[in-house]
Amino acid sequence: MSEPQSIQWFPGHMTKTKRQIEKTLKLVDAVAEIVDARIPISSRNPVLHKLIQGKPRVILLNKADMADPQQTARWIAYYKEKNIPAIAVDCRSGKGMNQFIPTVRSVLKDRIAAWEKKGMVGRTIRVMVVGIPNVGKSSMINRLAKGSKAVVEDRPGVTRENRWFSITKDFELLDTPGVLWPKFEDKLVGEHLAFTGAVKDAVVDVEHLACRLIEVLRELYPSALVSRYKLEDCDLQAMESYEILEQIGRNRGMLISGGEINTERAAIAVLDEFRGAKLGRITLEQVKS
Ligand code: G4P
């Protein structure tokens, strides 16, 4: 079993996207940042915070259907303390999405009041949707825009790169201009993204990855690991993660000729089942108390 080559094959530079975002920020009133509720830290772009400083912001903890609800509630409280409204959503089913527009309006309430004072009642609210690849941006926009086409009118800011979507008569979304990469150079971040499938397995060693996931689950959700893989008779803390992987393969009858355990198949099963939330709702990055 070899160490994964490296999880840093994506372009390190963000210069183009940074410029695009800086330019486009002037056209929006607020930013909706989508993160993966299971890994709210690793699924953020490392420079975004600086880029959007000063812009009203709403955080969407997406894929909340797969995250630990207690932990999601703690993340919401964490952001609330920082004065950033965060909402738990499942963009695939639409659960929680009804809070989105009211939350944006509440974050902009002073501005909306100021517009109304100037006679701009019903002024269109424009929001830029940002997030790393695979976090659920398209799902979110599709759900809200309900199949309506991108706005193609001739007005400043509507360009080939800037795709605007009309949600209601006075609410528009802008898809991220460019690609916001996560912080791949951080090994832990890379692992989290690989666990959740945001990074494809073709570029990582699945057995190594599954062993790392087993180590993390053993620490955070040992009972989920035990009950899913019938490990009741094992002393997980005393075992190497590879031994646990072997036991999982043995319990599942994953054998190759000669009776040897097919650890690669076992590794793929662990990763797939984690990604499919078969081990239950799990949050890998938790608020430090
Ligand atoms: P992106 O635009 O940010 O790149 O992400 P996209 O919406 O394409 O979503 C990436 C994957 O995550 C999709 O799965 C999508 O269905 C899934 N997804 C998005 N939001 C949620 C959510 O809240 N909960 C769950 N469980 N999944 C979500 P896929 O396997 O790539 O495609 P498909 O199976 O939906 O066809």
Short mmCIF file of C-alpha atoms and ligand atoms in Angstrom, two decimals:
data_model
loop_
_atom_site.label_atom_id
_atom_site.label_comp_id
_atom_site.label_asym_id
_atom_site.label_seq_id
_atom_site.Cartn_x
_atom_site.Cartn_y
_atom_site.Cartn_z
CA MET A 1 0.00 0.00 0.00
CA SER A 2 1.56 3.28 -1.04
CA GLU A 3 1.03 6.81 0.18
CA PRO A 4 -1.24 8.76 -2.15
CA GLN A 5 0.92 10.57 -4.69
CA SER A 6 -0.30 13.95 -3.67
CA ILE A 7 -3.58 15.70 -3.59
CA GLN A 8 -2.22 18.85 -5.14
CA TRP A 9 -2.67 18.39 -8.84
CA PHE A 10 -4.97 21.34 -9.27
CA PRO A 11 -3.63 24.74 -10.31
CA GLY A 12 -2.37 26.53 -7.25
CA HIS A 13 -2.93 29.97 -8.63
CA MET A 14 -6.28 31.60 -8.30
CA THR A 15 -5.33 34.85 -9.89
CA LYS A 16 -7.83 34.80 -12.73
CA THR A 17 -10.77 33.79 -10.56
CA LYS A 18 -9.76 36.33 -7.93
CA ARG A 19 -9.81 39.11 -10.48
CA GLN A 20 -13.14 37.96 -11.89
CA ILE A 21 -14.69 37.83 -8.46
CA GLU A 22 -13.29 41.19 -7.43
CA LYS A 23 -14.74 42.75 -10.56
CA THR A 24 -18.10 41.05 -10.21
CA LEU A 25 -18.54 41.72 -6.50
CA LYS A 26 -19.39 45.31 -7.39
CA LEU A 27 -22.50 44.03 -9.16
CA VAL A 28 -23.96 42.07 -6.25
CA ASP A 29 -25.47 42.98 -2.90
CA ALA A 30 -24.51 39.84 -1.04
CA VAL A 31 -22.61 36.58 -1.31
CA ALA A 32 -24.02 33.11 -0.67
CA GLU A 33 -21.19 30.79 0.24
CA ILE A 34 -21.96 27.10 -0.06
CA VAL A 35 -19.98 24.67 2.06
CA ASP A 36 -20.31 20.95 2.68
CA ALA A 37 -21.91 20.53 6.11
CA ARG A 38 -19.81 17.39 6.69
CA ILE A 39 -16.54 19.31 6.23
CA PRO A 40 -17.36 22.99 6.69
CA ILE A 41 -13.70 24.00 6.96
CA SER A 42 -12.09 21.92 4.22
CA SER A 43 -14.83 22.73 1.72
CA ARG A 44 -14.08 26.44 1.79
CA ASN A 45 -11.85 28.31 -0.54
CA PRO A 46 -8.93 29.67 1.51
CA VAL A 47 -8.82 33.16 0.02
CA LEU A 48 -12.52 33.78 -0.39
CA HIS A 49 -12.92 35.24 3.07
CA LYS A 50 -10.46 38.00 2.23
CA LEU A 51 -11.93 38.54 -1.22
CA ILE A 52 -15.46 39.14 -0.05
CA GLN A 53 -14.63 41.13 3.04
CA GLY A 54 -17.23 43.76 3.67
CA LYS A 55 -19.93 42.05 1.59
CA PRO A 56 -23.00 40.82 3.43
CA ARG A 57 -22.79 37.06 3.46
CA VAL A 58 -24.93 34.01 4.06
CA ILE A 59 -23.45 30.53 4.53
CA LEU A 60 -25.30 27.49 3.26
CA LEU A 61 -24.32 24.30 5.05
CA ASN A 62 -25.27 22.06 2.16
CA LYS A 63 -25.62 18.27 2.10
CA ALA A 64 -27.01 18.64 5.61
CA ASP A 65 -28.99 15.47 4.92
CA MET A 66 -25.69 13.56 5.25
CA ALA A 67 -24.21 15.57 8.13
CA ASP A 68 -24.67 15.04 11.87
CA PRO A 69 -27.62 17.32 12.77
CA GLN A 70 -26.16 18.15 16.20
CA GLN A 71 -22.91 19.26 14.64
CA THR A 72 -24.71 21.26 11.97
CA ALA A 73 -26.61 23.09 14.73
CA ARG A 74 -23.30 23.83 16.41
CA TRP A 75 -21.87 25.24 13.18
CA ILE A 76 -24.91 27.46 12.76
CA ALA A 77 -24.41 28.75 16.32
CA TYR A 78 -20.70 29.23 15.65
CA TYR A 79 -21.38 31.42 12.64
CA LYS A 80 -24.15 33.28 14.40
CA GLU A 81 -21.61 34.32 17.01
CA LYS A 82 -19.53 35.73 14.18
CA ASN A 83 -22.58 37.59 12.91
CA ILE A 84 -22.84 35.49 9.78
CA PRO A 85 -26.19 33.83 9.25
CA ALA A 86 -25.84 30.18 8.29
CA ILE A 87 -28.59 27.80 7.24
CA ALA A 88 -28.68 24.05 6.88
CA VAL A 89 -29.85 22.96 3.46
CA ASP A 90 -30.19 19.93 1.25
CA CYS A 91 -30.10 21.28 -2.26
CA ARG A 92 -30.88 17.88 -3.71
CA SER A 93 -34.29 17.60 -2.05
CA GLY A 94 -34.74 21.31 -1.46
CA LYS A 95 -35.05 20.93 2.29
CA GLY A 96 -34.19 24.16 4.09
CA MET A 97 -34.05 26.20 0.89
CA ASN A 98 -37.15 28.17 1.82
CA GLN A 99 -35.00 29.94 4.41
CA PHE A 100 -32.58 31.23 1.81
CA ILE A 101 -34.30 34.32 0.41
CA PRO A 102 -35.61 35.47 3.83
CA THR A 103 -32.10 35.05 5.27
CA VAL A 104 -30.55 37.13 2.50
CA ARG A 105 -33.22 39.77 3.00
CA SER A 106 -32.55 39.86 6.72
CA VAL A 107 -28.83 40.29 6.18
CA LEU A 108 -29.60 43.18 3.82
CA LYS A 109 -32.38 44.73 5.85
CA ASP A 110 -30.60 48.02 6.52
CA ARG A 111 -29.72 48.36 2.87
CA ILE A 112 -33.22 47.52 1.74
CA ALA A 113 -34.58 50.13 4.16
CA ALA A 114 -32.12 52.69 2.74
CA TRP A 115 -33.16 51.85 -0.84
CA GLU A 116 -36.80 52.19 0.05
CA LYS A 117 -36.13 55.57 1.64
CA LYS A 118 -34.66 56.66 -1.68
CA GLY A 119 -37.77 55.43 -3.46
CA MET A 120 -36.22 52.20 -4.73
CA VAL A 121 -38.99 49.92 -3.57
CA GLY A 122 -38.69 46.38 -4.90
CA ARG A 123 -35.15 46.93 -6.16
CA THR A 124 -33.69 43.65 -7.42
CA ILE A 125 -31.44 41.90 -4.92
CA ARG A 126 -28.42 40.31 -6.56
CA VAL A 127 -26.47 37.53 -4.89
CA MET A 128 -23.30 35.79 -6.00
CA VAL A 129 -23.18 32.05 -5.29
CA VAL A 130 -19.69 30.84 -4.46
CA GLY A 131 -18.25 27.49 -3.50
CA ILE A 132 -15.62 24.93 -4.40
CA PRO A 133 -16.39 22.39 -7.14
CA ASN A 134 -18.91 19.67 -6.20
CA VAL A 135 -20.24 21.48 -3.17
CA GLY A 136 -23.69 21.81 -4.75
CA LYS A 137 -23.76 25.19 -6.52
CA SER A 138 -25.57 23.95 -9.62
CA SER A 139 -28.03 21.96 -7.51
CA MET A 140 -28.78 25.06 -5.48
CA ILE A 141 -29.21 27.35 -8.46
CA ASN A 142 -31.30 24.80 -10.38
CA ARG A 143 -33.55 24.28 -7.44
CA LEU A 144 -34.14 27.98 -6.91
CA ALA A 145 -34.30 28.93 -10.56
CA LYS A 146 -36.60 25.95 -11.24
CA GLY A 147 -35.39 25.47 -14.75
CA SER A 148 -35.57 29.12 -15.74
CA LYS A 149 -32.83 30.03 -18.20
CA ALA A 150 -29.92 32.27 -17.42
CA VAL A 151 -30.65 35.96 -17.82
CA VAL A 152 -29.36 37.02 -21.26
CA GLU A 153 -30.36 40.64 -21.43
CA ASP A 154 -28.01 43.37 -22.47
CA ARG A 155 -26.97 45.03 -19.26
CA PRO A 156 -23.67 45.66 -17.55
CA GLY A 157 -22.37 42.54 -15.85
CA VAL A 158 -24.28 40.07 -18.02
CA THR A 159 -21.48 38.40 -19.95
CA ARG A 160 -20.58 34.94 -21.16
CA GLU A 161 -18.70 34.20 -17.93
CA ASN A 162 -21.30 35.79 -15.67
CA ARG A 163 -24.40 33.67 -15.65
CA TRP A 164 -27.31 35.32 -13.87
CA PHE A 165 -30.49 33.51 -12.89
CA SER A 166 -33.76 35.14 -12.11
CA ILE A 167 -35.36 33.59 -9.04
CA THR A 168 -38.24 35.95 -8.37
CA LYS A 169 -39.11 39.26 -9.96
CA ASP A 170 -36.73 41.03 -7.59
CA PHE A 171 -34.11 38.40 -6.77
CA GLU A 172 -31.24 37.22 -8.95
CA LEU A 173 -28.40 34.78 -8.47
CA LEU A 174 -25.01 34.90 -10.13
CA ASP A 175 -23.03 31.69 -10.55
CA THR A 176 -19.38 31.95 -9.41
CA PRO A 177 -17.31 33.45 -12.15
CA GLY A 178 -14.37 31.03 -12.41
CA VAL A 179 -13.38 28.08 -10.29
CA LEU A 180 -12.72 28.44 -6.59
CA TRP A 181 -10.34 25.68 -5.60
CA PRO A 182 -10.14 24.43 -2.05
CA LYS A 183 -6.90 24.45 -0.09
CA PHE A 184 -5.40 21.33 -1.64
CA GLU A 185 -1.92 21.89 -0.33
CA ASP A 186 -3.15 21.02 3.15
CA LYS A 187 -2.99 17.21 3.51
CA LEU A 188 -5.95 17.00 5.88
CA VAL A 189 -8.09 19.14 3.63
CA GLY A 190 -7.18 16.93 0.68
CA GLU A 191 -8.17 13.86 2.67
CA HIS A 192 -11.51 15.29 3.73
CA LEU A 193 -12.32 16.17 0.14
CA ALA A 194 -11.31 12.69 -0.98
CA PHE A 195 -13.42 11.05 1.77
CA THR A 196 -16.51 12.92 0.66
CA GLY A 197 -15.80 12.23 -3.00
CA ALA A 198 -15.22 15.84 -3.97
CA VAL A 199 -11.89 14.57 -5.25
CA LYS A 200 -12.01 11.56 -7.50
CA ASP A 201 -10.53 8.22 -6.43
CA ALA A 202 -8.58 7.82 -9.67
CA VAL A 203 -5.90 10.04 -8.20
CA VAL A 204 -5.63 8.56 -4.75
CA ASP A 205 -4.80 5.15 -3.30
CA VAL A 206 -8.19 3.82 -2.19
CA GLU A 207 -6.80 1.49 0.47
CA HIS A 208 -4.75 4.23 2.06
CA LEU A 209 -7.72 6.57 1.89
CA ALA A 210 -10.11 4.03 3.42
CA CYS A 211 -7.62 3.37 6.23
CA ARG A 212 -7.42 7.07 6.98
CA LEU A 213 -11.22 7.30 6.96
CA ILE A 214 -11.42 4.34 9.33
CA GLU A 215 -8.99 6.12 11.68
CA VAL A 216 -11.10 9.29 11.62
CA LEU A 217 -14.37 7.39 12.13
CA ARG A 218 -12.84 5.33 14.92
CA GLU A 219 -12.14 8.59 16.71
CA LEU A 220 -15.37 10.47 15.97
CA TYR A 221 -18.08 7.86 15.32
CA PRO A 222 -16.79 4.47 16.54
CA SER A 223 -20.27 3.02 17.01
CA ALA A 224 -21.20 3.77 13.40
CA LEU A 225 -18.15 1.82 12.27
CA VAL A 226 -18.86 -1.06 14.63
CA SER A 227 -22.50 -1.48 13.76
CA ARG A 228 -22.14 -1.07 9.99
CA TYR A 229 -19.30 -3.59 9.71
CA LYS A 230 -20.21 -5.88 12.60
CA LEU A 231 -17.00 -5.20 14.47
CA GLU A 232 -18.46 -5.83 17.93
CA ASP A 233 -15.83 -8.44 18.75
CA CYS A 234 -12.88 -6.25 17.80
CA ASP A 235 -10.82 -3.98 19.99
CA LEU A 236 -10.73 -1.15 17.45
CA GLN A 237 -8.40 1.04 19.49
CA ALA A 238 -5.79 -1.69 19.65
CA MET A 239 -5.87 -2.48 15.94
CA GLU A 240 -4.05 -0.94 12.99
CA SER A 241 -6.51 0.64 10.57
CA TYR A 242 -5.38 -1.82 7.89
CA GLU A 243 -6.29 -4.70 10.21
CA ILE A 244 -9.74 -3.17 10.63
CA LEU A 245 -10.04 -2.93 6.86
CA GLU A 246 -9.07 -6.60 6.60
CA GLN A 247 -11.69 -7.49 9.19
CA ILE A 248 -14.32 -5.57 7.26
CA GLY A 249 -13.38 -7.50 4.11
CA ARG A 250 -13.47 -10.79 6.04
CA ASN A 251 -16.88 -10.00 7.53
CA ARG A 252 -18.21 -9.16 4.11
CA GLY A 253 -16.77 -12.30 2.56
CA MET A 254 -14.58 -10.30 0.20
CA LEU A 255 -12.00 -12.91 -0.63
CA ILE A 256 -9.71 -13.57 -3.55
CA SER A 257 -8.44 -16.99 -4.62
CA GLY A 258 -6.36 -18.60 -1.90
CA GLY A 259 -8.60 -17.17 0.79
CA GLU A 260 -6.80 -13.84 0.91
CA ILE A 261 -8.90 -10.80 1.75
CA ASN A 262 -9.68 -8.42 -1.06
CA THR A 263 -8.78 -5.25 0.81
CA GLU A 264 -9.21 -3.10 -2.27
CA ARG A 265 -12.86 -4.13 -2.55
CA ALA A 266 -13.31 -3.57 1.17
CA ALA A 267 -11.76 -0.11 0.84
CA ILE A 268 -14.07 0.81 -2.02
CA ALA A 269 -17.06 -0.41 0.00
CA VAL A 270 -16.09 1.70 3.03
CA LEU A 271 -15.61 4.82 0.92
CA ASP A 272 -18.78 4.32 -1.13
CA GLU A 273 -20.87 3.61 1.92
CA PHE A 274 -19.53 6.62 3.77
CA ARG A 275 -20.30 8.82 0.75
CA GLY A 276 -23.78 7.36 0.52
CA ALA A 277 -24.34 8.12 4.23
CA LYS A 278 -24.84 4.39 4.87
CA LEU A 279 -22.88 4.76 8.10
CA GLY A 280 -25.31 7.40 9.24
CA ARG A 281 -25.11 11.17 9.29
CA ILE A 282 -21.53 12.13 9.96
CA THR A 283 -19.65 15.40 10.31
CA LEU A 284 -15.90 15.09 10.07
CA GLU A 285 -15.03 18.65 11.05
CA GLN A 286 -16.61 19.65 14.30
CA VAL A 287 -16.77 22.93 16.17
CA LYS A 288 -14.11 23.00 18.84
CA SER A 289 -15.66 23.55 22.23
P1 G4P B 1 -21.26 22.05 -8.09
O1 G4P B 1 -22.19 22.75 -9.04
O2 G4P B 1 -20.91 22.90 -6.92
O3 G4P B 1 -20.05 21.48 -8.74
O4 G4P B 1 -22.04 20.81 -7.45
P2 G4P B 1 -23.34 20.03 -7.97
O5 G4P B 1 -24.57 20.85 -7.78
O6 G4P B 1 -23.07 19.49 -9.33
O7 G4P B 1 -23.39 18.84 -6.90
C1 G4P B 1 -22.37 17.86 -6.80
C2 G4P B 1 -22.98 16.55 -6.33
O8 G4P B 1 -23.52 16.73 -5.01
C3 G4P B 1 -24.15 16.05 -7.17
O9 G4P B 1 -24.12 14.63 -7.11
C4 G4P B 1 -25.36 16.55 -6.41
O10 G4P B 1 -26.53 15.80 -6.66
C5 G4P B 1 -24.89 16.34 -4.99
N1 G4P B 1 -25.59 17.22 -4.04
C6 G4P B 1 -25.72 18.55 -4.12
N2 G4P B 1 -26.38 19.02 -3.05
C7 G4P B 1 -26.67 17.95 -2.27
C8 G4P B 1 -27.32 17.78 -1.01
O11 G4P B 1 -27.75 18.74 -0.35
N3 G4P B 1 -27.40 16.52 -0.53
C9 G4P B 1 -26.90 15.45 -1.19
N4 G4P B 1 -27.04 14.26 -0.63
N5 G4P B 1 -26.27 15.57 -2.36
C10 G4P B 1 -26.15 16.80 -2.91
P3 G4P B 1 -23.60 13.75 -8.28
O12 G4P B 1 -23.48 12.38 -7.76
O13 G4P B 1 -22.40 14.38 -8.90
O14 G4P B 1 -24.73 13.84 -9.31
P4 G4P B 1 -26.21 13.22 -9.23
O15 G4P B 1 -26.11 11.91 -8.54
O16 G4P B 1 -27.08 14.16 -8.47
O17 G4P B 1 -26.59 13.13 -10.66
#
